[in-house]
Amino acid sequence: MTQAAIQADASDAMITMTGVGKWYGAFQALHNVDITVAQGEKIVLCGPSGSGKSTLIRCINHLEAYQEGEIRVGGMLLGHQSKTIDAVRREVGMVFQQFNLFPHLTVLQNCMLAPVKALGLGKADAEERARQLLERVKISEQAEKYPAQLSGGQQQRVAIARALCMRPKVMLFDEPTSALDPEMVKEVLDTMIALAEEGMTMICVTHEMGFARQVADRVIFMASGAIVEEAPPAEFFSNPQHERTRKFLGEILGRH
Amino acid sequence: MNYTLDFTPVIDGLPSLLSACLGTFFLAICGMLLATVIGIGGVVLRQSPIKALRWLVIGFVEIIRNTPFLVQIFFIYFALPLAGIRLDPTPTAIIALGINGGAYAIEIIRGGVQSISKGQMEAGLALGLHKAQVFRLIILKPALRAIYPSLTSQFVLLTLSTSIASAISAYELTSVSQRIESDSFRSFEVYFTVTVFYLVISWVMMRIFAFFSARYFSYPVK
Ligand SMILES: Nc1ncnc2c1ncn2[C@@H]1O[C@H](COP(=O)(O)OP(=O)(O)OP(=O)(O)O)[C@@H](O)[C@H]1O
Ligand SMILES: [Mg+2]
């Protein structure tokens, strides 16, 4: 590879994980994980319960420390210095299964908190940004309400807006629709699809295979803490290479 | 029984009793403020990565909660001068109340912090906030809300414990009433009146707490 190619490669990759290993005590939760995510790429991560999906994406913003290998986000080596961890967290948004909105703050305040306190944005700027993004997730009329006054779907859309208020370069989703009543799944998926269409780099842990087909550039299948296979969705669903993938797809698609 | 009630000494002493009530309020409120600072500070230190600090807090809580309050007041009042620290009765009482209430507040507030889901901390960290910011801006208020009833009763207890400060003649209701009683020998009348005053003081304290609750903790929860 020429020097230029290496550089292009490096600047193109939003996230690179090389040989990542992660232990909880004596239990190894991730084995030698290699993933490269290019800027603007959308990845869907799936696999059986306990396979390490959450662990993997939580390593990317260092909610979990990893012990082996290397993770780079936007070129920054995510080591264990709090300075890089902070810098990476400001560039990486995360949406959780349980929404995790702050109950004592209104929707607007939820969205303004981090831009003001972590980015040092002025209140007025933060509010303008928050209102803009609440508009984008179609929930601006709820800005003065508290989380407990919203439906699950609305809460999750606020959580997406809150993460976007940091203007992240990457968004991580950990089963964002699993805690929702079925009738609310679509509004959240539509929000995510819109975000994908705007070119956001995304890693989504989800079992919504319709979403994967429509949005993903690649589907990555994990089992027992290791990546088993990865492929573009059409190929992944029509022609899975491994027995474990076939079994998993049988279970998950059979359910729908 | 031929006892004739005579409230005259109480009525004559009313101005000093009422201003002693203010003394009680003063001790209680200063004690609570100090206890709150110790309580929150203690919880923070209790979570510190430094083991020695954690043990310091644990030791403090254990010592205070397993020794009598009266002895703690005497200790501060009589033992500290040996170390060159000489304090008047009222500041001594405030410090003793704050330390005693603080030890209980640490345990109560810690329970509140533990009741907050881990997801709240993670959401804050994922947004780029520091741990201390997450604690201050995200965890603290819901945690205090969760334990507010226990904290209220602990602080009403603290208010009533101000009477123990009469042992070092701090300026408060019990010591003033003891003086009126020993001048007049009207024990029943004096302590009946003082009992009513303490009831009113407790009631006022609870109203104050209810006011703060309505003001700060009224956001809706599921
Ligand atoms: N904090 C922890 N301490 C110890 N073990 C853990 C911890 N978190 C996760 N694990 C273990 O690591 C493995 C991977 O967990 P992880 O939560 O990443 O799985 P997952 O693929 O997200 O599963 P699910 O689909 O159920 O969310 C599991 O075996 C789990 O028991
Ligand atoms: Mg998971």
Short mmCIF file of C-alpha atoms in Angstrom, two decimals, chain B residues 2-120:
data_model
loop_
_atom_site.label_atom_id
_atom_site.label_comp_id
_atom_site.label_asym_id
_atom_site.label_seq_id
_atom_site.Cartn_x
_atom_site.Cartn_y
_atom_site.Cartn_z
CA ASN B 2 -54.61 19.38 95.48
CA TYR B 3 -52.22 20.81 93.01
CA THR B 4 -53.36 24.18 91.71
CA LEU B 5 -52.12 25.09 88.33
CA ASP B 6 -50.30 28.38 88.22
CA PHE B 7 -49.02 29.50 84.85
CA THR B 8 -47.92 32.90 86.08
CA PRO B 9 -44.17 32.11 85.98
CA VAL B 10 -44.62 30.68 82.49
CA ILE B 11 -46.51 33.74 81.33
CA ASP B 12 -43.93 36.02 82.88
CA GLY B 13 -41.20 33.96 81.22
CA LEU B 14 -42.95 33.87 77.84
CA PRO B 15 -40.70 36.43 76.12
CA SER B 16 -37.59 34.49 77.08
CA LEU B 17 -39.22 31.17 76.17
CA LEU B 18 -40.22 32.46 72.76
CA SER B 19 -36.80 33.83 72.02
CA ALA B 20 -35.36 30.51 73.22
CA CYS B 21 -37.54 28.87 70.54
CA LEU B 22 -35.68 31.00 68.02
CA GLY B 23 -32.45 29.72 69.56
CA THR B 24 -33.68 26.18 69.01
CA PHE B 25 -34.55 26.97 65.40
CA PHE B 26 -31.15 28.52 64.90
CA LEU B 27 -29.35 25.46 66.27
CA ALA B 28 -31.55 23.12 64.26
CA ILE B 29 -31.20 24.94 60.95
CA CYS B 30 -27.45 25.44 61.25
CA GLY B 31 -27.12 21.82 62.34
CA MET B 32 -29.13 20.62 59.34
CA LEU B 33 -27.14 22.68 56.88
CA LEU B 34 -23.92 21.26 58.27
CA ALA B 35 -25.42 17.76 58.32
CA THR B 36 -26.45 18.12 54.67
CA VAL B 37 -22.98 19.22 53.65
CA ILE B 38 -21.43 16.36 55.62
CA GLY B 39 -24.03 13.96 54.24
CA ILE B 40 -23.43 14.81 50.58
CA GLY B 41 -19.67 15.21 51.02
CA GLY B 42 -19.53 11.91 52.88
CA VAL B 43 -21.37 10.12 50.08
CA VAL B 44 -18.92 11.53 47.54
CA LEU B 45 -15.91 10.45 49.61
CA ARG B 46 -17.55 7.10 50.27
CA GLN B 47 -17.42 6.47 46.48
CA SER B 48 -13.88 7.74 46.10
CA PRO B 49 -11.38 5.50 44.32
CA ILE B 50 -9.05 6.06 47.28
CA LYS B 51 -9.57 3.29 49.77
CA ALA B 52 -8.36 5.30 52.78
CA LEU B 53 -11.02 7.94 52.19
CA ARG B 54 -13.75 5.34 51.92
CA TRP B 55 -12.65 3.79 55.20
CA LEU B 56 -12.48 7.19 56.84
CA VAL B 57 -16.15 7.75 56.02
CA ILE B 58 -17.16 4.25 57.09
CA GLY B 59 -15.31 4.68 60.38
CA PHE B 60 -16.84 8.09 60.98
CA VAL B 61 -20.36 6.81 60.38
CA GLU B 62 -19.85 3.79 62.63
CA ILE B 63 -18.38 5.79 65.51
CA ILE B 64 -21.07 8.45 65.45
CA ARG B 65 -23.98 6.09 65.06
CA ASN B 66 -22.82 3.82 67.87
CA THR B 67 -22.14 6.40 70.56
CA PRO B 68 -24.59 8.58 72.51
CA PHE B 69 -25.22 12.06 71.26
CA LEU B 70 -24.79 13.50 74.74
CA VAL B 71 -21.31 12.01 74.96
CA GLN B 72 -20.48 13.45 71.53
CA ILE B 73 -21.47 16.92 72.71
CA PHE B 74 -19.42 16.56 75.90
CA PHE B 75 -16.51 15.27 73.91
CA ILE B 76 -16.50 18.28 71.63
CA TYR B 77 -17.11 20.68 74.48
CA PHE B 78 -14.64 19.33 77.01
CA ALA B 79 -12.11 17.35 75.02
CA LEU B 80 -11.38 19.80 72.23
CA PRO B 81 -10.10 22.54 74.58
CA LEU B 82 -7.35 20.08 75.50
CA ALA B 83 -6.31 20.23 71.87
CA GLY B 84 -6.38 24.01 72.05
CA ILE B 85 -9.79 24.38 70.39
CA ARG B 86 -12.12 26.35 72.60
CA LEU B 87 -15.69 26.87 71.41
CA ASP B 88 -18.76 28.50 72.95
CA PRO B 89 -21.74 26.27 73.76
CA THR B 90 -23.80 27.31 70.75
CA PRO B 91 -21.17 26.67 68.06
CA THR B 92 -20.30 23.45 69.89
CA ALA B 93 -23.93 22.37 69.73
CA ILE B 94 -24.16 23.22 66.03
CA ILE B 95 -21.04 21.23 65.24
CA ALA B 96 -22.24 18.28 67.31
CA LEU B 97 -25.67 18.35 65.67
CA GLY B 98 -24.12 18.64 62.23
CA ILE B 99 -21.69 15.80 62.81
CA ASN B 100 -24.31 13.54 64.34
CA GLY B 101 -26.98 14.35 61.76
CA GLY B 102 -24.36 14.15 59.01
CA ALA B 103 -23.43 10.57 59.89
CA TYR B 104 -27.06 9.50 59.57
CA ALA B 105 -27.51 11.64 56.46
CA ILE B 106 -24.56 9.89 54.78
CA GLU B 107 -26.25 6.52 55.12
CA ILE B 108 -29.64 7.85 54.05
CA ILE B 109 -28.36 9.77 51.02
CA ARG B 110 -26.16 6.85 50.01
CA GLY B 111 -29.28 4.71 49.88
CA GLY B 112 -30.84 7.30 47.59
CA VAL B 113 -27.84 7.35 45.28
CA GLN B 114 -27.85 3.56 45.08
CA SER B 115 -31.51 3.61 44.13
CA ILE B 116 -30.74 5.57 40.94
CA SER B 117 -30.32 3.26 37.96
CA LYS B 118 -26.85 2.80 36.53
CA GLY B 119 -28.22 3.92 33.19
CA GLN B 120 -28.46 7.51 34.44
#
